[in-house]
PDB file of C-alpha atoms in Angstrom:
ATOM      1  CA  MET V 310      10.685  21.423   1.719  1.00 35.00           C
ATOM      2  CA  SER V 311      10.769  23.531  -1.424  1.00 39.00           C
ATOM      3  CA  TYR V 312      12.496  22.609  -4.670  1.00 42.00           C
ATOM      4  CA  PRO V 313      14.179  24.786  -7.299  1.00 48.00           C
ATOM      5  CA  ALA V 314      11.921  23.247  -9.934  1.00 50.00           C
ATOM      6  CA  HIS V 315       9.053  25.189  -8.382  1.00 49.00           C
ATOM      7  CA  LYS V 316      10.798  28.497  -9.032  1.00 52.00           C
ATOM      8  CA  ILE V 317       8.808  29.433 -12.141  1.00 57.00           C
ATOM      9  CA  ALA V 318       5.499  28.653 -10.468  1.00 49.00           C
ATOM     10  CA  ASN V 319       6.391  30.647  -7.346  1.00 49.00           C
ATOM     11  CA  ASP V 320       7.644  33.643  -9.300  1.00 51.00           C
ATOM     12  CA  ASP V 321       4.571  33.509 -11.513  1.00 52.00           C
ATOM     13  CA  ALA V 322       2.265  33.483  -8.485  1.00 48.00           C
ATOM     14  CA  ASN V 323       3.873  36.662  -7.175  1.00 50.00           C
ATOM     15  CA  ASP V 324       3.471  38.484 -10.474  1.00 49.00           C
ATOM     16  CA  LYS V 325       0.082  37.096 -11.425  1.00 50.00           C
ATOM     17  CA  GLU V 326      -2.240  39.591 -13.053  1.00 52.00           C
ATOM     18  CA  PRO V 327      -5.965  39.710 -12.125  1.00 54.00           C
ATOM     19  CA  HIS V 328      -6.852  38.154 -15.482  1.00 69.00           C
ATOM     20  CA  ALA V 329      -3.832  35.972 -16.255  1.00 83.00           C
ATOM     21  CA  LEU V 330      -4.492  33.342 -18.884  1.00 91.00           C
ATOM     22  CA  PRO V 331      -5.334  29.860 -17.530  1.00 94.00           C
ATOM     23  CA  HIS V 332      -2.241  27.751 -16.832  1.00 95.00           C
ATOM     24  CA  ASN V 333      -0.661  25.499 -14.243  1.00 94.00           C
ATOM     25  CA  LEU V 334       3.122  25.589 -14.291  1.00 92.00           C
ATOM     26  CA  GLU V 335       3.447  22.943 -11.586  1.00 92.00           C
ATOM     27  CA  VAL V 336       1.540  20.482 -13.781  1.00 94.00           C
ATOM     28  CA  GLU V 337       3.856  21.276 -16.696  1.00 94.00           C
ATOM     29  CA  GLN V 338       6.863  20.741 -14.445  1.00 93.00           C
ATOM     30  CA  GLY V 339       5.399  17.492 -13.123  1.00 93.00           C
ATOM     31  CA  LEU V 340       4.972  16.050 -16.612  1.00 94.00           C
ATOM     32  CA  LEU V 341       8.447  17.097 -17.781  1.00 94.00           C
ATOM     33  CA  GLY V 342       9.943  15.586 -14.641  1.00 92.00           C
ATOM     34  CA  GLN V 343       8.204  12.272 -15.318  1.00 92.00           C
ATOM     35  CA  LEU V 344       9.350  12.223 -18.936  1.00 93.00           C
ATOM     36  CA  LEU V 345      12.966  12.912 -17.984  1.00 93.00           C
ATOM     37  CA  VAL V 346      12.909  10.078 -15.444  1.00 91.00           C
ATOM     38  CA  ASN V 347      10.961   7.620 -17.615  1.00 90.00           C
ATOM     39  CA  ASN V 348      11.170   8.211 -21.378  1.00 92.00           C
ATOM     40  CA  ALA V 349       8.664   5.377 -21.977  1.00 89.00           C
ATOM     41  CA  SER V 350       5.922   7.728 -20.776  1.00 89.00           C
ATOM     42  CA  ILE V 351       6.340   9.788 -23.957  1.00 90.00           C
ATOM     43  CA  ASP V 352       4.360   7.156 -25.884  1.00 87.00           C
ATOM     44  CA  ARG V 353       1.346   7.875 -23.692  1.00 87.00           C
ATOM     45  CA  VAL V 354       1.377  11.647 -24.155  1.00 91.00           C
ATOM     46  CA  ALA V 355       2.785  12.282 -27.643  1.00 89.00           C
ATOM     47  CA  ASP V 356      -0.672  11.941 -29.236  1.00 86.00           C
ATOM     48  CA  ILE V 357      -2.138  14.385 -26.721  1.00 89.00           C
ATOM     49  CA  LEU V 358       0.428  17.168 -26.519  1.00 92.00           C
ATOM     50  CA  GLU V 359       2.380  19.311 -28.961  1.00 93.00           C
ATOM     51  CA  PRO V 360       5.157  21.632 -27.736  1.00 94.00           C
ATOM     52  CA  PHE V 361       3.020  24.748 -28.327  1.00 94.00           C
ATOM     53  CA  HIS V 362       0.401  23.471 -25.875  1.00 95.00           C
ATOM     54  CA  PHE V 363       2.673  24.418 -22.965  1.00 96.00           C
ATOM     55  CA  TYR V 364       2.165  27.823 -21.376  1.00 95.00           C
ATOM     56  CA  HIS V 365       5.783  28.557 -20.479  1.00 93.00           C
ATOM     57  CA  PRO V 366       8.196  28.861 -23.463  1.00 91.00           C
ATOM     58  CA  VAL V 367      10.962  27.089 -21.549  1.00 91.00           C
ATOM     59  CA  HIS V 368       8.726  24.080 -20.932  1.00 94.00           C
ATOM     60  CA  SER V 369       7.752  24.050 -24.582  1.00 94.00           C
ATOM     61  CA  ARG V 370      11.428  23.940 -25.597  1.00 91.00           C
ATOM     62  CA  ILE V 371      12.239  21.175 -23.106  1.00 93.00           C
ATOM     63  CA  TYR V 372       9.291  19.047 -24.233  1.00 94.00           C
ATOM     64  CA  ASP V 373      10.281  19.514 -27.875  1.00 93.00           C
ATOM     65  CA  ALA V 374      13.850  18.457 -27.076  1.00 92.00           C
ATOM     66  CA  ILE V 375      12.624  15.343 -25.240  1.00 94.00           C
ATOM     67  CA  LEU V 376      10.413  14.369 -28.209  1.00 93.00           C
ATOM     68  CA  LYS V 377      13.194  14.775 -30.767  1.00 93.00           C
ATOM     69  CA  THR V 378      15.756  12.964 -28.626  1.00 92.00           C
ATOM     70  CA  VAL V 379      13.486   9.970 -28.048  1.00 92.00           C
ATOM     71  CA  GLU V 380      12.525   9.874 -31.744  1.00 90.00           C
ATOM     72  CA  ARG V 381      16.226   9.500 -32.577  1.00 90.00           C
ATOM     73  CA  GLY V 382      16.398   6.491 -30.286  1.00 90.00           C
ATOM     74  CA  ASP V 383      18.449   8.245 -27.604  1.00 91.00           C
ATOM     75  CA  ILE V 384      17.726   8.600 -23.902  1.00 91.00           C
ATOM     76  CA  ALA V 385      16.359  12.044 -23.026  1.00 92.00           C
ATOM     77  CA  SER V 386      18.083  12.591 -19.691  1.00 91.00           C
ATOM     78  CA  PRO V 387      19.024  15.907 -18.071  1.00 89.00           C
ATOM     79  CA  LEU V 388      22.665  15.151 -18.848  1.00 88.00           C
ATOM     80  CA  ARG V 389      22.016  14.521 -22.557  1.00 89.00           C
ATOM     81  CA  LEU V 390      19.735  17.545 -22.952  1.00 88.00           C
ATOM     82  CA  LYS V 391      22.181  19.816 -21.148  1.00 86.00           C
ATOM     83  CA  LYS V 392      24.243  20.482 -24.286  1.00 83.00           C
ATOM     84  CA  TYR V 393      21.174  21.758 -26.150  1.00 82.00           C
ATOM     85  CA  PHE V 394      20.382  24.347 -23.480  1.00 83.00           C
ATOM     86  CA  GLU V 395      23.810  25.559 -22.347  1.00 78.00           C
ATOM     87  CA  ASN V 396      23.421  28.754 -24.368  1.00 74.00           C
ATOM     88  CA  GLU V 397      19.664  29.080 -23.868  1.00 75.00           C
ATOM     89  CA  SER V 398      19.112  32.528 -22.378  1.00 74.00           C
ATOM     90  CA  ALA V 399      15.505  31.757 -21.411  1.00 71.00           C
ATOM     91  CA  LEU V 400      16.655  28.807 -19.308  1.00 76.00           C
ATOM     92  CA  GLU V 401      19.162  31.007 -17.460  1.00 75.00           C
ATOM     93  CA  ALA V 402      16.263  32.901 -15.906  1.00 73.00           C
ATOM     94  CA  VAL V 403      15.147  29.735 -14.088  1.00 79.00           C
ATOM     95  CA  GLY V 404      18.553  28.451 -13.035  1.00 76.00           C
ATOM     96  CA  GLY V 405      20.189  27.340 -16.256  1.00 78.00           C
ATOM     97  CA  THR V 406      20.766  23.711 -17.156  1.00 80.00           C
ATOM     98  CA  ALA V 407      20.502  22.775 -13.465  1.00 86.00           C
ATOM     99  CA  TYR V 408      16.763  23.303 -13.925  1.00 88.00           C
ATOM    100  CA  LEU V 409      16.647  20.065 -15.962  1.00 89.00           C
ATOM    101  CA  VAL V 410      18.055  18.148 -12.994  1.00 89.00           C
ATOM    102  CA  ASP V 411      15.626  19.925 -10.678  1.00 89.00           C
ATOM    103  CA  LEU V 412      12.688  18.795 -12.820  1.00 90.00           C
ATOM    104  CA  ALA V 413      13.821  15.175 -12.711  1.00 89.00           C
ATOM    105  CA  THR V 414      14.431  15.107  -8.950  1.00 86.00           C
ATOM    106  CA  ALA V 415      11.711  17.389  -7.556  1.00 80.00           C
ATOM    107  CA  SER V 416       8.634  16.036  -5.784  1.00 66.00           C
ATOM    108  CA  PHE V 417       5.342  16.937  -7.475  1.00 70.00           C
ATOM    109  CA  PRO V 418       1.753  15.853  -6.680  1.00 69.00           C
ATOM    110  CA  PHE V 419       1.374  12.323  -8.040  1.00 73.00           C
ATOM    111  CA  ALA V 420      -0.565  11.898 -11.272  1.00 77.00           C
ATOM    112  CA  SER V 421      -0.195   9.740 -14.345  1.00 86.00           C
ATOM    113  CA  SER V 422       1.546  11.224 -17.352  1.00 89.00           C
ATOM    114  CA  GLU V 423      -1.754  11.060 -19.260  1.00 90.00           C
ATOM    115  CA  ASP V 424      -3.514  13.048 -16.532  1.00 91.00           C
ATOM    116  CA  TYR V 425      -0.809  15.696 -16.576  1.00 92.00           C
ATOM    117  CA  ALA V 426      -0.963  15.865 -20.390  1.00 94.00           C
ATOM    118  CA  ARG V 427      -4.749  16.229 -20.452  1.00 93.00           C
ATOM    119  CA  GLN V 428      -4.625  19.024 -17.881  1.00 94.00           C
ATOM    120  CA  ILE V 429      -2.026  20.885 -19.928  1.00 96.00           C
ATOM    121  CA  PHE V 430      -4.024  20.436 -23.115  1.00 95.00           C
ATOM    122  CA  GLU V 431      -7.298  21.571 -21.525  1.00 94.00           C
ATOM    123  CA  LEU V 432      -5.607  24.712 -20.231  1.00 96.00           C
ATOM    124  CA  PHE V 433      -4.232  25.335 -23.732  1.00 95.00           C
ATOM    125  CA  GLN V 434      -7.775  24.981 -25.106  1.00 94.00           C
ATOM    126  CA  ALA V 435      -9.018  27.475 -22.511  1.00 94.00           C
ATOM    127  CA  ARG V 436      -6.374  29.997 -23.588  1.00 95.00           C
ATOM    128  CA  ALA V 437      -7.153  29.399 -27.264  1.00 94.00           C
ATOM    129  CA  LEU V 438     -10.866  29.840 -26.569  1.00 94.00           C
ATOM    130  CA  ILE V 439     -10.250  33.143 -24.800  1.00 95.00           C
ATOM    131  CA  ALA V 440      -8.068  34.345 -27.677  1.00 94.00           C
ATOM    132  CA  GLN V 441     -10.701  33.392 -30.251  1.00 94.00           C
ATOM    133  CA  CYS V 442     -13.479  35.103 -28.317  1.00 95.00           C
ATOM    134  CA  GLU V 443     -11.363  38.237 -27.985  1.00 94.00           C
ATOM    135  CA  GLU V 444     -10.731  38.230 -31.736  1.00 94.00           C
ATOM    136  CA  THR V 445     -14.447  37.793 -32.480  1.00 94.00           C
ATOM    137  CA  ARG V 446     -15.302  40.506 -29.979  1.00 94.00           C
ATOM    138  CA  TYR V 447     -12.878  42.902 -31.693  1.00 94.00           C
ATOM    139  CA  LYS V 448     -14.320  42.140 -35.136  1.00 92.00           C
ATOM    140  CA  ALA V 449     -17.869  42.578 -33.836  1.00 93.00           C
ATOM    141  CA  TYR V 450     -16.967  46.042 -32.564  1.00 93.00           C
ATOM    142  CA  ASN V 451     -15.137  46.908 -35.790  1.00 92.00           C
ATOM    143  CA  GLN V 452     -17.289  45.532 -38.570  1.00 88.00           C
ATOM    144  CA  THR V 453     -16.280  46.177 -42.170  1.00 87.00           C
ATOM    145  CA  ILE V 454     -18.447  46.530 -45.225  1.00 86.00           C
ATOM    146  CA  ASP V 455     -17.026  43.264 -46.595  1.00 85.00           C
ATOM    147  CA  SER V 456     -18.519  41.019 -43.907  1.00 84.00           C
ATOM    148  CA  THR V 457     -21.875  40.582 -42.202  1.00 90.00           C
ATOM    149  CA  VAL V 458     -22.655  39.541 -38.654  1.00 92.00           C
ATOM    150  CA  GLN V 459     -23.697  36.158 -39.997  1.00 92.00           C
ATOM    151  CA  ASP V 460     -20.261  35.800 -41.634  1.00 91.00           C
ATOM    152  CA  LEU V 461     -18.642  36.576 -38.301  1.00 93.00           C
ATOM    153  CA  ILE V 462     -20.809  34.030 -36.486  1.00 93.00           C
ATOM    154  CA  GLU V 463     -19.988  31.314 -39.019  1.00 92.00           C
ATOM    155  CA  GLU V 464     -16.277  32.127 -38.853  1.00 92.00           C
ATOM    156  CA  HIS V 465     -16.409  31.928 -35.043  1.00 93.00           C
ATOM    157  CA  GLU V 466     -18.265  28.599 -35.182  1.00 93.00           C
ATOM    158  CA  THR V 467     -15.647  27.198 -37.570  1.00 91.00           C
ATOM    159  CA  HIS V 468     -12.805  28.177 -35.239  1.00 91.00           C
ATOM    160  CA  LEU V 469     -14.604  26.704 -32.218  1.00 90.00           C
ATOM    161  CA  TYR V 470     -15.256  23.465 -34.073  1.00 88.00           C
ATOM    162  CA  THR V 471     -11.589  23.233 -35.065  1.00 87.00           C
ATOM    163  CA  LEU V 472     -10.569  23.861 -31.463  1.00 86.00           C
ATOM    164  CA  ALA V 473     -12.934  21.161 -30.187  1.00 84.00           C
ATOM    165  CA  GLU V 474     -11.756  18.681 -32.810  1.00 79.00           C
ATOM    166  CA  SER V 475      -8.127  19.259 -31.852  1.00 77.00           C
ATOM    167  CA  GLY V 476      -8.820  17.371 -28.641  1.00 64.00           C
ATOM    168  CA  VAL V 477      -9.999  14.220 -30.393  1.00 56.00           C
ATOM    169  CA  ALA V 478      -7.423  11.510 -29.913  1.00 52.00           C
ATOM    170  CA  LYS V 479      -5.946   9.948 -33.018  1.00 52.00           C
ATOM    171  CA  LYS V 480      -6.645   6.223 -33.411  1.00 53.00           C
ATOM    172  CA  ASP V 481      -3.770   3.905 -34.123  1.00 59.00           C
ATOM    173  CA  ALA V 482      -3.976   0.843 -36.339  1.00 64.00           C
ATOM    174  CA  VAL V 483      -5.199  -2.181 -34.387  1.00 68.00           C
ATOM    175  CA  SER V 484      -3.308  -5.475 -34.501  1.00 70.00           C
ATOM    176  CA  PHE V 485      -5.071  -8.698 -35.452  1.00 72.00           C
ATOM    177  CA  LYS V 486      -4.356  -9.954 -31.932  1.00 70.00           C
ATOM    178  CA  ASP V 487      -6.338  -7.081 -30.415  1.00 67.00           C
ATOM    179  CA  SER V 488      -9.094  -7.496 -33.008  1.00 73.00           C
ATOM    180  CA  ILE V 489      -9.436 -11.159 -32.058  1.00 72.00           C
ATOM    181  CA  THR V 490      -9.866 -10.168 -28.416  1.00 74.00           C
ATOM    182  CA  GLU V 491     -12.650  -7.739 -29.335  1.00 71.00           C
ATOM    183  CA  ALA V 492     -14.362 -10.285 -31.606  1.00 75.00           C
ATOM    184  CA  ILE V 493     -14.337 -12.925 -28.868  1.00 76.00           C
ATOM    185  CA  ARG V 494     -15.696 -10.406 -26.370  1.00 75.00           C
ATOM    186  CA  MET V 495     -18.643  -9.648 -28.678  1.00 71.00           C
ATOM    187  CA  ALA V 496     -19.314 -13.360 -29.132  1.00 72.00           C
ATOM    188  CA  GLU V 497     -19.183 -13.833 -25.362  1.00 74.00           C
ATOM    189  CA  VAL V 498     -21.769 -11.087 -24.848  1.00 69.00           C
ATOM    190  CA  ALA V 499     -24.140 -12.784 -27.311  1.00 68.00           C
ATOM    191  CA  TYR V 500     -23.470 -16.195 -25.726  1.00 70.00           C
ATOM    192  CA  ASN V 501     -24.231 -14.897 -22.233  1.00 72.00           C
ATOM    193  CA  ARG V 502     -27.512 -13.518 -23.529  1.00 66.00           C
ATOM    194  CA  GLY V 503     -28.594 -16.974 -24.599  1.00 65.00           C
ATOM    195  CA  GLY V 504     -27.989 -16.431 -28.285  1.00 59.00           C
ATOM    196  CA  ALA V 505     -29.519 -12.956 -28.333  1.00 63.00           C
ATOM    197  CA  VAL V 506     -27.914 -10.092 -30.243  1.00 71.00           C
ATOM    198  CA  SER V 507     -24.496  -8.890 -29.084  1.00 74.00           C
ATOM    199  CA  GLY V 508     -25.183  -5.279 -30.103  1.00 83.00           C
ATOM    200  CA  VAL V 509     -27.953  -2.795 -29.410  1.00 88.00           C
ATOM    201  CA  THR V 510     -31.328  -4.186 -30.393  1.00 86.00           C
ATOM    202  CA  THR V 511     -33.425  -2.517 -33.075  1.00 88.00           C
ATOM    203  CA  GLY V 512     -36.546  -4.074 -31.597  1.00 88.00           C
ATOM    204  CA  LEU V 513     -37.151  -5.831 -34.922  1.00 88.00           C
ATOM    205  CA  THR V 514     -36.455  -9.545 -34.488  1.00 85.00           C
ATOM    206  CA  GLU V 515     -35.645 -10.403 -38.093  1.00 88.00           C
ATOM    207  CA  LEU V 516     -33.399  -7.379 -38.528  1.00 87.00           C
ATOM    208  CA  ASP V 517     -31.552  -8.202 -35.287  1.00 85.00           C
ATOM    209  CA  ARG V 518     -31.147 -11.793 -36.460  1.00 84.00           C
ATOM    210  CA  MET V 519     -29.535 -10.670 -39.726  1.00 85.00           C
ATOM    211  CA  THR V 520     -27.298  -7.943 -38.276  1.00 83.00           C
ATOM    212  CA  GLY V 521     -26.625  -9.046 -34.706  1.00 83.00           C
ATOM    213  CA  GLY V 522     -27.846  -5.650 -33.534  1.00 86.00           C
ATOM    214  CA  MET V 523     -26.194  -2.266 -33.810  1.00 88.00           C
ATOM    215  CA  HIS V 524     -22.548  -1.895 -32.756  1.00 83.00           C
ATOM    216  CA  PRO V 525     -20.196   1.031 -32.085  1.00 80.00           C
ATOM    217  CA  THR V 526     -18.561   2.339 -35.305  1.00 78.00           C
ATOM    218  CA  ASP V 527     -21.432   0.917 -37.417  1.00 84.00           C
ATOM    219  CA  LEU V 528     -22.712   3.279 -40.123  1.00 86.00           C
ATOM    220  CA  LEU V 529     -26.287   2.273 -40.944  1.00 86.00           C
ATOM    221  CA  ILE V 530     -27.989   3.932 -43.883  1.00 88.00           C
ATOM    222  CA  LEU V 531     -31.770   3.681 -44.232  1.00 88.00           C
ATOM    223  CA  ALA V 532     -32.740   4.445 -47.826  1.00 89.00           C
ATOM    224  CA  GLY V 533     -36.083   4.585 -49.622  1.00 88.00           C
ATOM    225  CA  ARG V 534     -38.333   6.668 -51.798  1.00 89.00           C
ATOM    226  CA  PRO V 535     -40.232   9.635 -50.310  1.00 86.00           C
ATOM    227  CA  SER V 536     -43.171   8.776 -48.034  1.00 84.00           C
ATOM    228  CA  MET V 537     -42.085   5.165 -47.636  1.00 87.00           C
ATOM    229  CA  GLY V 538     -41.797   5.392 -43.836  1.00 86.00           C
ATOM    230  CA  LYS V 539     -38.053   5.982 -43.354  1.00 88.00           C
ATOM    231  CA  THR V 540     -38.552   8.441 -40.491  1.00 86.00           C
ATOM    232  CA  ALA V 541     -41.154   6.220 -38.846  1.00 88.00           C
ATOM    233  CA  LEU V 542     -38.823   3.206 -38.980  1.00 90.00           C
ATOM    234  CA  ALA V 543     -35.791   5.155 -37.727  1.00 90.00           C
ATOM    235  CA  THR V 544     -37.866   6.569 -34.844  1.00 91.00           C
ATOM    236  CA  ASN V 545     -39.144   3.090 -34.010  1.00 91.00           C
ATOM    237  CA  ILE V 546     -35.605   1.664 -33.901  1.00 92.00           C
ATOM    238  CA  ALA V 547     -34.375   4.567 -31.780  1.00 92.00           C
ATOM    239  CA  PHE V 548     -37.276   4.160 -29.334  1.00 93.00           C
ATOM    240  CA  ASN V 549     -36.714   0.409 -29.014  1.00 92.00           C
ATOM    241  CA  ALA V 550     -33.026   0.911 -28.200  1.00 92.00           C
ATOM    242  CA  ALA V 551     -33.829   3.533 -25.538  1.00 92.00           C
ATOM    243  CA  LYS V 552     -36.661   1.384 -24.123  1.00 92.00           C
ATOM    244  CA  LYS V 553     -34.340  -1.598 -23.700  1.00 91.00           C
ATOM    245  CA  HIS V 554     -31.827   0.654 -21.968  1.00 89.00           C
ATOM    246  CA  LEU V 555     -34.514   1.832 -19.527  1.00 90.00           C
ATOM    247  CA  GLU V 556     -35.934  -1.623 -18.866  1.00 90.00           C
ATOM    248  CA  THR V 557     -32.552  -3.244 -18.162  1.00 88.00           C
ATOM    249  CA  GLY V 558     -31.119  -0.434 -16.078  1.00 89.00           C
ATOM    250  CA  GLY V 559     -28.560   0.378 -18.763  1.00 86.00           C
ATOM    251  CA  ARG V 560     -27.202  -3.173 -19.189  1.00 84.00           C
ATOM    252  CA  GLU V 561     -28.612  -3.445 -22.718  1.00 86.00           C
ATOM    253  CA  GLY V 562     -29.923  -1.057 -25.343  1.00 88.00           C
ATOM    254  CA  ALA V 563     -28.577   2.487 -25.481  1.00 89.00           C
ATOM    255  CA  ALA V 564     -29.360   6.098 -24.720  1.00 91.00           C
ATOM    256  CA  VAL V 565     -30.441   7.750 -27.976  1.00 91.00           C
ATOM    257  CA  GLY V 566     -29.937  11.142 -29.582  1.00 90.00           C
ATOM    258  CA  LEU V 567     -32.221  11.790 -32.568  1.00 89.00           C
ATOM    259  CA  PHE V 568     -31.531  14.705 -34.909  1.00 88.00           C
ATOM    260  CA  SER V 569     -34.630  15.592 -36.899  1.00 84.00           C
ATOM    261  CA  LEU V 570     -34.663  18.005 -39.836  1.00 81.00           C
ATOM    262  CA  GLU V 571     -38.294  17.540 -40.863  1.00 80.00           C
ATOM    263  CA  MET V 572     -40.296  16.850 -37.701  1.00 82.00           C
ATOM    264  CA  GLY V 573     -40.375  18.707 -34.409  1.00 84.00           C
ATOM    265  CA  HIS V 574     -39.725  16.922 -31.130  1.00 85.00           C
ATOM    266  CA  ALA V 575     -43.407  17.099 -30.140  1.00 85.00           C
ATOM    267  CA  GLN V 576     -44.458  15.497 -33.439  1.00 86.00           C
ATOM    268  CA  ILE V 577     -41.965  12.672 -32.966  1.00 88.00           C
ATOM    269  CA  THR V 578     -43.138  12.038 -29.401  1.00 88.00           C
ATOM    270  CA  THR V 579     -46.779  12.177 -30.506  1.00 87.00           C
ATOM    271  CA  ARG V 580     -46.067   9.483 -33.098  1.00 88.00           C
ATOM    272  CA  ILE V 581     -44.346   7.293 -30.498  1.00 89.00           C
ATOM    273  CA  LEU V 582     -47.153   7.689 -27.947  1.00 88.00           C
ATOM    274  CA  GLY V 583     -49.736   6.975 -30.629  1.00 86.00           C
ATOM    275  CA  ASP V 584     -47.976   3.733 -31.582  1.00 88.00           C
ATOM    276  CA  LEU V 585     -47.756   2.647 -27.952  1.00 88.00           C
ATOM    277  CA  CYS V 586     -51.439   3.360 -27.277  1.00 88.00           C
ATOM    278  CA  GLY V 587     -52.866   2.267 -30.615  1.00 87.00           C
ATOM    279  CA  VAL V 588     -54.085   5.779 -31.341  1.00 86.00           C
ATOM    280  CA  SER V 589     -53.548   7.657 -34.599  1.00 85.00           C
ATOM    281  CA  SER V 590     -51.116  10.541 -34.193  1.00 81.00           C
ATOM    282  CA  ASP V 591     -53.312  12.503 -36.587  1.00 82.00           C
ATOM    283  CA  ALA V 592     -56.305  11.933 -34.293  1.00 84.00           C
ATOM    284  CA  MET V 593     -54.219  13.072 -31.328  1.00 84.00           C
ATOM    285  CA  ARG V 594     -53.297  16.318 -33.052  1.00 81.00           C
ATOM    286  CA  LYS V 595     -56.941  16.978 -33.949  1.00 80.00           C
ATOM    287  CA  GLY V 596     -58.266  16.033 -30.507  1.00 83.00           C
ATOM    288  CA  ALA V 597     -60.386  13.235 -32.015  1.00 84.00           C
ATOM    289  CA  ILE V 598     -59.734  10.731 -29.230  1.00 86.00           C
ATOM    290  CA  SER V 599     -61.907   9.264 -26.468  1.00 89.00           C
ATOM    291  CA  HIS V 600     -61.619   9.908 -22.749  1.00 88.00           C
ATOM    292  CA  GLU V 601     -60.169   6.414 -22.289  1.00 89.00           C
ATOM    293  CA  ASP V 602     -57.598   7.032 -25.006  1.00 86.00           C
ATOM    294  CA  PHE V 603     -56.538  10.244 -23.303  1.00 89.00           C
ATOM    295  CA  LYS V 604     -56.165   8.522 -19.900  1.00 90.00           C
ATOM    296  CA  ASN V 605     -54.115   5.801 -21.551  1.00 88.00           C
ATOM    297  CA  LEU V 606     -51.852   8.395 -23.203  1.00 87.00           C
ATOM    298  CA  VAL V 607     -51.190  10.114 -19.871  1.00 89.00           C
ATOM    299  CA  GLU V 608     -50.434   6.784 -18.162  1.00 90.00           C
ATOM    300  CA  VAL V 609     -48.043   5.647 -20.900  1.00 88.00           C
ATOM    301  CA  GLY V 610     -46.376   9.061 -20.871  1.00 88.00           C
ATOM    302  CA  GLN V 611     -45.722   8.716 -17.131  1.00 89.00           C
ATOM    303  CA  ASN V 612     -44.282   5.220 -17.593  1.00 89.00           C
ATOM    304  CA  TYR V 613     -41.744   6.457 -20.141  1.00 89.00           C
ATOM    305  CA  LYS V 614     -40.918   9.913 -18.753  1.00 88.00           C
ATOM    306  CA  ASP V 615     -37.379   8.748 -17.835  1.00 90.00           C
ATOM    307  CA  LEU V 616     -36.706   7.229 -21.266  1.00 91.00           C
ATOM    308  CA  PRO V 617     -33.114   8.116 -22.363  1.00 92.00           C
ATOM    309  CA  PHE V 618     -34.346   9.525 -25.681  1.00 91.00           C
ATOM    310  CA  TYR V 619     -33.247  13.033 -26.705  1.00 91.00           C
ATOM    311  CA  THR V 620     -34.428  14.942 -29.758  1.00 88.00           C
ATOM    312  CA  ASP V 621     -32.728  17.891 -31.463  1.00 87.00           C
ATOM    313  CA  ASP V 622     -35.053  19.445 -34.025  1.00 80.00           C
ATOM    314  CA  THR V 623     -32.852  22.453 -34.862  1.00 80.00           C
ATOM    315  CA  ALA V 624     -33.758  23.382 -38.430  1.00 68.00           C
ATOM    316  CA  ALA V 625     -30.282  24.572 -39.447  1.00 63.00           C
ATOM    317  CA  LEU V 626     -28.484  21.334 -38.596  1.00 64.00           C
ATOM    318  CA  SER V 627     -26.156  20.004 -41.295  1.00 59.00           C
TER     319      SER V 627
END
């Protein structure tokens, strides 16, 4: 059985161009139908979607009307929204105000409102990405004397970063009730570990005892004068966290990403291997090690080849 609410999608399929921009009208219809039937779902998608994220202008207008109606404290039903769209010429093309009823009564593939919203937003990002790349492509072909290629690259990177950041969900304020639940959960983790740290271990007993380990959202700053061993200590902590993760099958510790601006990844790994084998990293670089030391290095390297430790030594990181 077909439904009138599918009209846009069916018409669009017939007229689709070889390189039509990414979209899924049935998903847009599915979300709007859910919102019209259950206004409470708007709370779960309002932080994800803005009206301009919809591909079809009619759907954008309907979503905007639902948002504004609910914000006023009214029920956004097809009957209530009808008066706002009676003279809407764009809506006439898809059946007029009856389309609102069709959306609310049609049968669409089941998905949660959040799933529908994320699909719509991802398709919007795809369209925005294509548009940005096309703009950069045009500027690359038509360079002016006022800008360099490097300027164009940096401008493109800025736009891509902004586009990526637009998908980061906004965090709401957390009630004390929810904070208590999280605090008790952390205490329970430590209790179940027999009094051990509740966070990710640094591998340094005294430091873990004072801090309780490293936790999500923690900002830890390691400060000191030049050549005081800051990088060595940070690398040691990072290795210990990744080692614990490997040894416990992911139950404790953490996978680690290390961004290094002064040492290459091979230098960092050489320092770690040297510490594990009791061999000077300087001696390793100069080849001043014994046959036994070399065998030990190879064996230790094999033991830790699956360590979840990733290094980015890109010099231009900021």
